[in-house]
PDB file of C-alpha atoms in Angstrom:
ATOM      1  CA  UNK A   1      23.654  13.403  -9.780  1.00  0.00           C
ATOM      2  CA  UNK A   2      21.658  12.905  -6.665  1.00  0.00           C
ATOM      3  CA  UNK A   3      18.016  12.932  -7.397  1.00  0.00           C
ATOM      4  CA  UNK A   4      16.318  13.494  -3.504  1.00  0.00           C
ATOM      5  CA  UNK A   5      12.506  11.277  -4.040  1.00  0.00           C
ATOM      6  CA  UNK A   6       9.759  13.645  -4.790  1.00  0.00           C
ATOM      7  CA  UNK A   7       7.034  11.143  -5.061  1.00  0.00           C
ATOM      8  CA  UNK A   8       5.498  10.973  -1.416  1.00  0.00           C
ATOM      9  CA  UNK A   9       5.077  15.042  -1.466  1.00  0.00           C
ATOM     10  CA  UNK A  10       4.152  14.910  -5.340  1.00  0.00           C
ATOM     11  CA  UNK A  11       1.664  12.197  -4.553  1.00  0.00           C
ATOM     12  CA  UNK A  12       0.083  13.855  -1.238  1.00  0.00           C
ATOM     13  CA  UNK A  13      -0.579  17.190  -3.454  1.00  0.00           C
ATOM     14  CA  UNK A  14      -2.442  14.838  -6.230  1.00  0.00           C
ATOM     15  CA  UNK A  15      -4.856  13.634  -3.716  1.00  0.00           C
ATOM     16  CA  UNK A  16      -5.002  16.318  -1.343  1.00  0.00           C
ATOM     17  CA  UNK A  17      -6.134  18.752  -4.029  1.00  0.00           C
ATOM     18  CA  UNK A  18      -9.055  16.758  -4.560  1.00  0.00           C
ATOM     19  CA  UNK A  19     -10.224  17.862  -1.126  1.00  0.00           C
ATOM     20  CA  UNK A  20      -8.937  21.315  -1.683  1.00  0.00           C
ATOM     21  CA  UNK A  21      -5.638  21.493  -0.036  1.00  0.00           C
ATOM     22  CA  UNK A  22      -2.160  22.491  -1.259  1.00  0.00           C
ATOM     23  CA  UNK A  23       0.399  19.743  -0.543  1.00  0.00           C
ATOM     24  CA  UNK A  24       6.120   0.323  11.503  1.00  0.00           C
ATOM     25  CA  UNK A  25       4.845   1.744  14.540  1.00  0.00           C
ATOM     26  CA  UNK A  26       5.677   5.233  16.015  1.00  0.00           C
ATOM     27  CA  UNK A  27       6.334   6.166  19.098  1.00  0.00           C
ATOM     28  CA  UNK A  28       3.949   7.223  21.701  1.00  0.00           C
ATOM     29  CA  UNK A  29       3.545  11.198  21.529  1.00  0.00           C
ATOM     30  CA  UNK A  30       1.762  13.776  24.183  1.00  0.00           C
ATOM     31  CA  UNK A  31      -0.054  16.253  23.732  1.00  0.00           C
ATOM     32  CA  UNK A  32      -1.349  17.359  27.553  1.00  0.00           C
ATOM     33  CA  UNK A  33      -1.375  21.118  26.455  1.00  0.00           C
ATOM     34  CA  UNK A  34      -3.348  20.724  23.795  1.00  0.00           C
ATOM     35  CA  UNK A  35      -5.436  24.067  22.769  1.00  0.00           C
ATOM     36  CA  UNK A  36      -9.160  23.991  23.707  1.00  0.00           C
ATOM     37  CA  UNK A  37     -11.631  24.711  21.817  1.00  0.00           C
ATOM     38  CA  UNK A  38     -11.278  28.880  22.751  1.00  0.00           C
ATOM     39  CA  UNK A  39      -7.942  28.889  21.954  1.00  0.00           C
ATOM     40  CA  UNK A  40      -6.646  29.436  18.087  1.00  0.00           C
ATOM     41  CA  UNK A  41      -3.145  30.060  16.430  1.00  0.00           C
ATOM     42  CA  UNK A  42      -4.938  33.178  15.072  1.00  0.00           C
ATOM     43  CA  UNK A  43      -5.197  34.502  18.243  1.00  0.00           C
ATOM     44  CA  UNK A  44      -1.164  34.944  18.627  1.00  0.00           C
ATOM     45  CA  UNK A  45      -0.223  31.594  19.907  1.00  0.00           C
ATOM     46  CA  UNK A  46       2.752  28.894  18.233  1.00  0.00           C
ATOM     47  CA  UNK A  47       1.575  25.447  17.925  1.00  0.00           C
ATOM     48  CA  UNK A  48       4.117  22.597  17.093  1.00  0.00           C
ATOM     49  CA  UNK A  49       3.426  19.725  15.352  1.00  0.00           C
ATOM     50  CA  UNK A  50       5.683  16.960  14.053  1.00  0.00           C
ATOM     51  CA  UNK A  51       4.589  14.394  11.341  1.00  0.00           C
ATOM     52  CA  UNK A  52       6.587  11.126   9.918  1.00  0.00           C
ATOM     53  CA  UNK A  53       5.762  10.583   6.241  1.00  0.00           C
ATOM     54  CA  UNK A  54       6.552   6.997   5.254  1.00  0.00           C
ATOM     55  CA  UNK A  55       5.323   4.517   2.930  1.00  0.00           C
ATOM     56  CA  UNK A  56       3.734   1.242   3.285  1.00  0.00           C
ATOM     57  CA  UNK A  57       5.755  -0.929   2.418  1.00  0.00           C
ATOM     58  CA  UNK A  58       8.983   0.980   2.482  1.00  0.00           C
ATOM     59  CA  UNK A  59      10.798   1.819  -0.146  1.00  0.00           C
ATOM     60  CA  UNK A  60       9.136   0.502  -3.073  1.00  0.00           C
ATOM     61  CA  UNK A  61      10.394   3.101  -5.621  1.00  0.00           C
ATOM     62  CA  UNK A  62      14.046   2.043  -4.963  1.00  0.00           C
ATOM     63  CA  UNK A  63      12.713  -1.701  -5.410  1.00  0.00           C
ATOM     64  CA  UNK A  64      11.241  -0.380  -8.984  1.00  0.00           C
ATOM     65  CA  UNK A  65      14.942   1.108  -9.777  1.00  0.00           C
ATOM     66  CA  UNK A  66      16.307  -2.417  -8.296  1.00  0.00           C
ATOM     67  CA  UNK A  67      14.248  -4.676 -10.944  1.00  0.00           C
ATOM     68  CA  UNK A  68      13.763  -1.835 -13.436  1.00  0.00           C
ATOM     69  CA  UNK A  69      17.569  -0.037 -14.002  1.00  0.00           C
ATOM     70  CA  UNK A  70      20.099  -2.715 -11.946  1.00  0.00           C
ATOM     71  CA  UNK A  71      19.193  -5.774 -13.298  1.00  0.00           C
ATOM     72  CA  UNK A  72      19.119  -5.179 -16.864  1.00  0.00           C
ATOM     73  CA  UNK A  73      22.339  -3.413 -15.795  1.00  0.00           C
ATOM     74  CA  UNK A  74      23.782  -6.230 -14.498  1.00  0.00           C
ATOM     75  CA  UNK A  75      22.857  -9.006 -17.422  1.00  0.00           C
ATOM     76  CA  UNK A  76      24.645  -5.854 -20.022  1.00  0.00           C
ATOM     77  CA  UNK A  77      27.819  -6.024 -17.380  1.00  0.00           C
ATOM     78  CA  UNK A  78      28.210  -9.941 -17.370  1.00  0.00           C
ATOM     79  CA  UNK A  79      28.297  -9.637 -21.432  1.00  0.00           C
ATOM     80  CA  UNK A  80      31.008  -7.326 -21.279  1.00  0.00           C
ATOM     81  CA  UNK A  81      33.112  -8.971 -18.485  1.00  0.00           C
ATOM     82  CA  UNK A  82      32.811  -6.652 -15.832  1.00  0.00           C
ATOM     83  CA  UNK A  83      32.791  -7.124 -12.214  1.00  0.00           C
ATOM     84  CA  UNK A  84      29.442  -5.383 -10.511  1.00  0.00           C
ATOM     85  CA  UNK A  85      28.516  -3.185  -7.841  1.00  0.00           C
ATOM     86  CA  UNK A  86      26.007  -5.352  -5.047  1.00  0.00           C
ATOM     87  CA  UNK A  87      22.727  -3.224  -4.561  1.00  0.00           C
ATOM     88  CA  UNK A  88      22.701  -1.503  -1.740  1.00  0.00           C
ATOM     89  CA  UNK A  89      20.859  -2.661   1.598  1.00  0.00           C
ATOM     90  CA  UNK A  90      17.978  -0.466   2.564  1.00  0.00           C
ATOM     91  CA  UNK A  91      16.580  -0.040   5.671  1.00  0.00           C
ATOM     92  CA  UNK A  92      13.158   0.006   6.433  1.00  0.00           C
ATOM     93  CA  UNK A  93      13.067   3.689   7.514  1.00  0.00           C
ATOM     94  CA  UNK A  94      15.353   5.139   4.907  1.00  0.00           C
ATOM     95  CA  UNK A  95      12.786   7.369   3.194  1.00  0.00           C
ATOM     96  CA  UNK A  96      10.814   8.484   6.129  1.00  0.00           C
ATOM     97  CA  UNK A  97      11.116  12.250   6.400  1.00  0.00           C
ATOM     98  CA  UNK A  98      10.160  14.102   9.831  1.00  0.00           C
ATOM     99  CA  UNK A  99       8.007  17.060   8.898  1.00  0.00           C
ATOM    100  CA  UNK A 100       7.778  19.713  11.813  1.00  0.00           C
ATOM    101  CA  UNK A 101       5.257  21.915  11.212  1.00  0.00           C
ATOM    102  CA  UNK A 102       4.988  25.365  13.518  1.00  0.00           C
ATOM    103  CA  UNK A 103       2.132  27.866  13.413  1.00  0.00           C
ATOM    104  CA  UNK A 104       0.662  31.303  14.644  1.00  0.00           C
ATOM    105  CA  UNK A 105      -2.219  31.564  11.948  1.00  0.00           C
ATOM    106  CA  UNK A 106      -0.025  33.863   9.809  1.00  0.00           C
ATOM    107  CA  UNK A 107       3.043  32.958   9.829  1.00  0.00           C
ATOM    108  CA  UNK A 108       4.478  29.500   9.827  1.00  0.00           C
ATOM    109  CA  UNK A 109       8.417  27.561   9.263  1.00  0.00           C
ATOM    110  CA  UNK A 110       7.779  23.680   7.803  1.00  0.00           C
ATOM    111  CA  UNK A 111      11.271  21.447   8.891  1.00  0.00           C
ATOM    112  CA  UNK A 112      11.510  18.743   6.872  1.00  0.00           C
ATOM    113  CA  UNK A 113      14.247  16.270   7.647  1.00  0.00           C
ATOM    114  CA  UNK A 114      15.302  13.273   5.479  1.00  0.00           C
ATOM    115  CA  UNK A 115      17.387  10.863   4.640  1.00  0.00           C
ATOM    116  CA  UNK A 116      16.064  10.024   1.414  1.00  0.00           C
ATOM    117  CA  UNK A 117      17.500  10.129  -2.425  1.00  0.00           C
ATOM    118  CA  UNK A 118      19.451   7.784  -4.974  1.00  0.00           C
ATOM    119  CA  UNK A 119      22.372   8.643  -6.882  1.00  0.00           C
ATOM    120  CA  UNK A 120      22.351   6.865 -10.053  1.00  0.00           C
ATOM    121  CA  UNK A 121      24.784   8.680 -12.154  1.00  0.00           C
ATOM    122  CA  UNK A 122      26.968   5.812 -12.052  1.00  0.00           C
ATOM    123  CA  UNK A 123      24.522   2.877 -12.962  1.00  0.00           C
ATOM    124  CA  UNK A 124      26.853   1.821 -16.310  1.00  0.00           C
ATOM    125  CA  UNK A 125      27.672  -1.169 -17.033  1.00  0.00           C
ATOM    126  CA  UNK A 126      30.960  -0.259 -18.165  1.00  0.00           C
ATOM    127  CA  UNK A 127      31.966   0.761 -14.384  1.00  0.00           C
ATOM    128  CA  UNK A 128      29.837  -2.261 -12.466  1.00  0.00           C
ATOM    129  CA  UNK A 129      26.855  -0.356 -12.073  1.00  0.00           C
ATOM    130  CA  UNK A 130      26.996   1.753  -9.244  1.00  0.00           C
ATOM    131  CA  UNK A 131      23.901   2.463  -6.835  1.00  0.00           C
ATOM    132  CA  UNK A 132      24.455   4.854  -3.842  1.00  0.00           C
ATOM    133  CA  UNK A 133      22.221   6.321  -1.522  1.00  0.00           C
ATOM    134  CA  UNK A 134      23.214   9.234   0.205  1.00  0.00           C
ATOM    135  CA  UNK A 135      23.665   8.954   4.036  1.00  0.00           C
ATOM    136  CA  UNK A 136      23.702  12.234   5.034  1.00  0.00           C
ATOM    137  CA  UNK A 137      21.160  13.911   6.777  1.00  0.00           C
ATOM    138  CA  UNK A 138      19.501  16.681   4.794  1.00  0.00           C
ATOM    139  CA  UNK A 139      17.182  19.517   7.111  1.00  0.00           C
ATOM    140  CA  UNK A 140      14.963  22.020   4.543  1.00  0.00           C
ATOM    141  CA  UNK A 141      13.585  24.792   6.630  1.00  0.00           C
ATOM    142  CA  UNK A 142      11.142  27.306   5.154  1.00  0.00           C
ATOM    143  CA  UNK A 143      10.007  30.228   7.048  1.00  0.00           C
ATOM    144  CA  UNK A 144       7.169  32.259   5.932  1.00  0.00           C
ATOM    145  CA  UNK A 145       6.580  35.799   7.726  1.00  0.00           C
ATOM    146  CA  UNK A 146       6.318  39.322   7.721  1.00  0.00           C
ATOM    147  CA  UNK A 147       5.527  39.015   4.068  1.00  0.00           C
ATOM    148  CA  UNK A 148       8.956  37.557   2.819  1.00  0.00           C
ATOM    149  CA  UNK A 149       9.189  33.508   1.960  1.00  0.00           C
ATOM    150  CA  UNK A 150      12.526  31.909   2.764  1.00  0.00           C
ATOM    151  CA  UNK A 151      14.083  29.103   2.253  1.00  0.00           C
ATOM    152  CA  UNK A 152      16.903  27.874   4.226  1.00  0.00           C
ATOM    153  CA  UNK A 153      19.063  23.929   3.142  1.00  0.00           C
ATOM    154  CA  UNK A 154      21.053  22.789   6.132  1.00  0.00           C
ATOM    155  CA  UNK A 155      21.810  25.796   7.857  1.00  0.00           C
ATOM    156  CA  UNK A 156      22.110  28.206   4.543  1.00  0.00           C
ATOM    157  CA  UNK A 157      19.857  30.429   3.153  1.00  0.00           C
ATOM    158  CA  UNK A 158      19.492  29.691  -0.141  1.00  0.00           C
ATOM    159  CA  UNK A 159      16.133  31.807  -1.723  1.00  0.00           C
ATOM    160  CA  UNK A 160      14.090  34.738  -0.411  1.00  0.00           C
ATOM    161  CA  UNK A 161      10.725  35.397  -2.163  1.00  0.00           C
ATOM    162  CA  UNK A 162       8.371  38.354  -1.415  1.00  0.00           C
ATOM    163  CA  UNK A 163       5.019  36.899  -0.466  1.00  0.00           C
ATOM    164  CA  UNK A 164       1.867  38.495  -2.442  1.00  0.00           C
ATOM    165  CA  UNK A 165      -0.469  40.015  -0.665  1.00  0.00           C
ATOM    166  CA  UNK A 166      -3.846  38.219   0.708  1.00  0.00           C
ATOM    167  CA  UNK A 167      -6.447  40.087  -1.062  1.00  0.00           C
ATOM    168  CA  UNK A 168      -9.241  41.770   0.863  1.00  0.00           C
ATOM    169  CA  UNK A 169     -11.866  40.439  -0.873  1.00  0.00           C
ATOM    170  CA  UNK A 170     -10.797  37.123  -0.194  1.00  0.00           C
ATOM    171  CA  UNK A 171     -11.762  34.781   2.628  1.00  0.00           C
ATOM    172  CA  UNK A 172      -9.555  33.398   4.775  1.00  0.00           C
ATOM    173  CA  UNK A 173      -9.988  29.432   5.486  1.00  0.00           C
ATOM    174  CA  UNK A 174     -11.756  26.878   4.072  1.00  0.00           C
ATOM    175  CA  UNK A 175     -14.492  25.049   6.008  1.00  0.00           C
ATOM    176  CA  UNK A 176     -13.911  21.994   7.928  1.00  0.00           C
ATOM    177  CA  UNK A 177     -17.319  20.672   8.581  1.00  0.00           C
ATOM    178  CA  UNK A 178     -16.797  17.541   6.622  1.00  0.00           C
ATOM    179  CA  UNK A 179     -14.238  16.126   9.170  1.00  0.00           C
ATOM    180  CA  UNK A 180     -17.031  14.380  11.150  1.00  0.00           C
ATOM    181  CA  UNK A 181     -15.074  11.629  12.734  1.00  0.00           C
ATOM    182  CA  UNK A 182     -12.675  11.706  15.978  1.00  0.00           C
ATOM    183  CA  UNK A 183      -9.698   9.675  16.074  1.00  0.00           C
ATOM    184  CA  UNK A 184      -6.759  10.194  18.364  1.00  0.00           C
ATOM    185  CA  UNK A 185      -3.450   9.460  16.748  1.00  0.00           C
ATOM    186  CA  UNK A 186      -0.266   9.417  19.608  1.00  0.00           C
ATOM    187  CA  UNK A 187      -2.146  11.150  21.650  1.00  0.00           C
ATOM    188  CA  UNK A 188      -3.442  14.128  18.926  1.00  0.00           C
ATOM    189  CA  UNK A 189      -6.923  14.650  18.730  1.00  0.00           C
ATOM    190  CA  UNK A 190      -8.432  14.813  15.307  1.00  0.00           C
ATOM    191  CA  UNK A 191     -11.180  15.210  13.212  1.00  0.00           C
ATOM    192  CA  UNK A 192     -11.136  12.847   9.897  1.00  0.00           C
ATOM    193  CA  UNK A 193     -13.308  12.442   6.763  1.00  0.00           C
ATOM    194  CA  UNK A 194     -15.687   9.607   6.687  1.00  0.00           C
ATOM    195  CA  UNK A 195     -14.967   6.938   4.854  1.00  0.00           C
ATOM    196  CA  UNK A 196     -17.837   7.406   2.283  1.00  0.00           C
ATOM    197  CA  UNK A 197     -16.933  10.951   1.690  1.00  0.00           C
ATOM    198  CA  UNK A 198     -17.060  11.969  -2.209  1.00  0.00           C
ATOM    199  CA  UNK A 199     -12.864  11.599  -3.202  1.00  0.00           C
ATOM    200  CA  UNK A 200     -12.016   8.546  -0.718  1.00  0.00           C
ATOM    201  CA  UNK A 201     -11.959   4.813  -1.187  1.00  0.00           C
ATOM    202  CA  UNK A 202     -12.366   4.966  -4.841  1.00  0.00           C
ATOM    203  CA  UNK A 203     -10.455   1.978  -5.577  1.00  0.00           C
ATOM    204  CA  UNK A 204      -9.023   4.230  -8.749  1.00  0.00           C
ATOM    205  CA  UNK A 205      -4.892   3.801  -9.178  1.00  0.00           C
ATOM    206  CA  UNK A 206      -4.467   6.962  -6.926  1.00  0.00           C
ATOM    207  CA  UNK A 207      -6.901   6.453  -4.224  1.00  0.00           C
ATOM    208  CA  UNK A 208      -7.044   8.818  -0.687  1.00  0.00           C
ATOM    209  CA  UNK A 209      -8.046   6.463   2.110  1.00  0.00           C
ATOM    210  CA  UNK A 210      -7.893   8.439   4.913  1.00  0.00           C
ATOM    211  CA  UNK A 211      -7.328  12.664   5.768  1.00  0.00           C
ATOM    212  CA  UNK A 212      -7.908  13.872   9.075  1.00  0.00           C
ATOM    213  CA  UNK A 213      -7.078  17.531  10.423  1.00  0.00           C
ATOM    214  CA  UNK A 214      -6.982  18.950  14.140  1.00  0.00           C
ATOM    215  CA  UNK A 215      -9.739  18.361  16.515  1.00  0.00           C
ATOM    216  CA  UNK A 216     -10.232  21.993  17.127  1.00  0.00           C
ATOM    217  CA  UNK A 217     -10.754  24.623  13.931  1.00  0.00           C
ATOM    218  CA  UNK A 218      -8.101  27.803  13.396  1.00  0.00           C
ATOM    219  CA  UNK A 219      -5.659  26.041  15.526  1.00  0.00           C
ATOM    220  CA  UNK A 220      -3.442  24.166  13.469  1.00  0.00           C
ATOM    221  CA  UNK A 221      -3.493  25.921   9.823  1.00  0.00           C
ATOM    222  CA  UNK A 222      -1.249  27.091   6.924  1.00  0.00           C
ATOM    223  CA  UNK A 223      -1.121  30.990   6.084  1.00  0.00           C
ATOM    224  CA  UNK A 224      -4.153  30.423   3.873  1.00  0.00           C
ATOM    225  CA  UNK A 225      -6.088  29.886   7.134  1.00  0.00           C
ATOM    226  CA  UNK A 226      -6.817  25.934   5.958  1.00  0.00           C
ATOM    227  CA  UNK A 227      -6.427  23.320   8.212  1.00  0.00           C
ATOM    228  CA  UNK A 228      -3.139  21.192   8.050  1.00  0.00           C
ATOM    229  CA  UNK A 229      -3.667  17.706   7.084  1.00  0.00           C
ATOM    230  CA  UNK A 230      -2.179  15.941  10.135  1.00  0.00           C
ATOM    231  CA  UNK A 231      -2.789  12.385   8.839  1.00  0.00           C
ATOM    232  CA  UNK A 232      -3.327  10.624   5.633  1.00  0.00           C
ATOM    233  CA  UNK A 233      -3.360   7.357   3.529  1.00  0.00           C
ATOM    234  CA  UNK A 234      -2.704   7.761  -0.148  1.00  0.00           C
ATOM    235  CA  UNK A 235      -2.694   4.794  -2.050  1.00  0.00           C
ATOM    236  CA  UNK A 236      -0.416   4.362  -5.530  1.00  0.00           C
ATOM    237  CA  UNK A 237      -0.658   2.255  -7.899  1.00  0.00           C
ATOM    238  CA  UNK A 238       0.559   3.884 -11.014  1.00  0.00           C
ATOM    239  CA  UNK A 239       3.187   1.567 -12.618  1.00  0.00           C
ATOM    240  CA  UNK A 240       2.925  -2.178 -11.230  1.00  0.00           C
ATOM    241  CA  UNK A 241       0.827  -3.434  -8.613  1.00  0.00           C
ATOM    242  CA  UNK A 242       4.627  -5.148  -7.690  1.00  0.00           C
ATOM    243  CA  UNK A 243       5.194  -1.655  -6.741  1.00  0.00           C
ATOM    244  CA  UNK A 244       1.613  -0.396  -5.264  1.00  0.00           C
ATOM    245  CA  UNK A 245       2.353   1.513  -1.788  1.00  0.00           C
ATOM    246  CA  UNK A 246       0.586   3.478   0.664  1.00  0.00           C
ATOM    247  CA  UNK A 247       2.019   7.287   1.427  1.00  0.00           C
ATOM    248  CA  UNK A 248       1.185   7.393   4.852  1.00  0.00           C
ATOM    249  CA  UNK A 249       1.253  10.762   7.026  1.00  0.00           C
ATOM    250  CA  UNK A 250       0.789  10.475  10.604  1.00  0.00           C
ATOM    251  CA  UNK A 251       1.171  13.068  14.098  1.00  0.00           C
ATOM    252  CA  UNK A 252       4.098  12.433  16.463  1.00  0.00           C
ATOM    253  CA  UNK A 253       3.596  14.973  18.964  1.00  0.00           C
ATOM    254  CA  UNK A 254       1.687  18.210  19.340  1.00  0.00           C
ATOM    255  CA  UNK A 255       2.638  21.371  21.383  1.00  0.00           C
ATOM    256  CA  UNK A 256       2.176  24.606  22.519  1.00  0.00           C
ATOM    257  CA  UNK A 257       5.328  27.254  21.851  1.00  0.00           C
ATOM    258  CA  UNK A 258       6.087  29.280  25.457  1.00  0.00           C
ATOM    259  CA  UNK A 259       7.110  32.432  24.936  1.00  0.00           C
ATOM    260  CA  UNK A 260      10.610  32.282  26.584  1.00  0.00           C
ATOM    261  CA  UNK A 261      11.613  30.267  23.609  1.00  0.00           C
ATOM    262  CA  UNK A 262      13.535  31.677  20.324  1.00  0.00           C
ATOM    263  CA  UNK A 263      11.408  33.039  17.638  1.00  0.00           C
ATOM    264  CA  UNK A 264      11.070  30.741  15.337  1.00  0.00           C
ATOM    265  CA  UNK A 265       9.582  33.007  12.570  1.00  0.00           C
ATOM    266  CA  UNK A 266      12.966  34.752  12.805  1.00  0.00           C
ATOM    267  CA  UNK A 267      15.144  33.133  10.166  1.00  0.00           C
ATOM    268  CA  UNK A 268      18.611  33.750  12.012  1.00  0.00           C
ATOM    269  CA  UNK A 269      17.627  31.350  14.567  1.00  0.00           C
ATOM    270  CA  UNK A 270      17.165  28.524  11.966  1.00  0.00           C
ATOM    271  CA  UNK A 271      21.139  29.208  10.447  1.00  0.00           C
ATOM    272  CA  UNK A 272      23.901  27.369  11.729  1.00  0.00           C
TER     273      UNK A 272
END
């Protein structure tokens, strides 16, 4: 069984919640059409944004499996007289997933590609414990519009959920005044919490070091009308300090969607 790593996404939405929201160097990005300060995704216009999610340093969880599942399977194997398995080597970026994020103010489609995953079904030390990781590149799309939620896995849709309505009652947006700071990030302009705000730089075993969103309010937001987190530092420290990383989210690029390109709310152009 392949188990895909769900603690970067599961850690982001432990931290992030605190602050209200629902979950080696990069290259250079542009952003020269960036939206002024008059100009807002609720007003009908498709922003772009892609984000790398990585950890510092890399791939710490499959160094916990390394020490904490292979070698004990390895000292069982050598009593029994059977030839092992070498780990695997793991590159540096083999967990970083490219997140592309694409929004009107109502509707939006979040890309997430990866590489990332183990397949441990084989660690035994009766067959020289096996430890794969997968290779393959996996692309999640998920589209939300026109009141239907879908979710498409490389090419395939594979779930369609109706989407409850916003109630009228209910405001739209949360506020965004405590992102006092400017920072520019590959050439994205942001707005980031100061470092004495009230849920960072605890020093606590999960600790949120840094959060930023888009210079510019309405812009850049999920279909709840809150601004999306375009960088963050999450610290970990849960099991071992051995194994203490940073979940890191950071902007790539930034763009404006023209109008003679596909729809991307449609979910046909997303299929193979």
């Amino acid at each position: 069984m392949t188990n895909r790593f769900l603690a970067f996404p599961a850690l982001l939405c432990v931290l992030l919640a605190a602050c209200g929201k629902s979950p080696g160097p990069t290259p250079a990005a542009t952003s020269t059409d960036a939206p002024a300060a008059s100009t807002s995704a609720a007003s009908g216009e498709s922003w772009e944004v892609v984000l790398l999610e990585r950890d510092d340093p890399p791939n710490q969880l499959i160094r916990m499996m390394h020490d904490a599942a292979y070698l004990p399977c390895v000292e069982v194997a050598k009593l029994l007289k059977v030839s092992v398995k070498p780990f695997p080597v793991v590159p540096d970026n083999y967990g970083h997933r490219r997140v592309t994020r694409i929004t009107n103010g109502t509707s939006s489609v979040v890309k997430t590609e990866s590489l990332g995953g183990d397949d441990a079904s084989s660690m035994d030390p009766k067959t020289g414990c096996v430890y794969t990781l997968p290779s393959e590149k996996m692309v999640s799309v998920s589209v939300s519009h026109a009141g239907k939620a879908t979710q498409i896995e490389d090419g395939k849709v594979t779930s369609v959920e109706e989407i409850p309505e916003w109630p009228a009652h209910a405001p739209r947006g949360q506020e965004s005044t405590e992102y006092t700071q400017a920072r520019t990030v590959n050439g994205v302009e942001l707005r980031c919490l100061p470092p004495d705000f009230w849920t960072m730089n605890t020093n606590k075993y999960l600790d949120l070091r840094e959060m930023c969103v888009y210079k510019t309010d309405k812009v850049l937001v999920d279909e709840s009308g809150d601004p999306l987190v375009l960088l963050s530092h999450a610290y970990a420290n849960v099991v071992n300090p051995k194994y203490a990383y940073t979940a890191i989210v950071e902007p790539l690029s930034l763009r404006r969607i023209p109008k003679s390109e596909k729809d991307p709310y449609q979910v046909g152009n997303w299929g193979k």
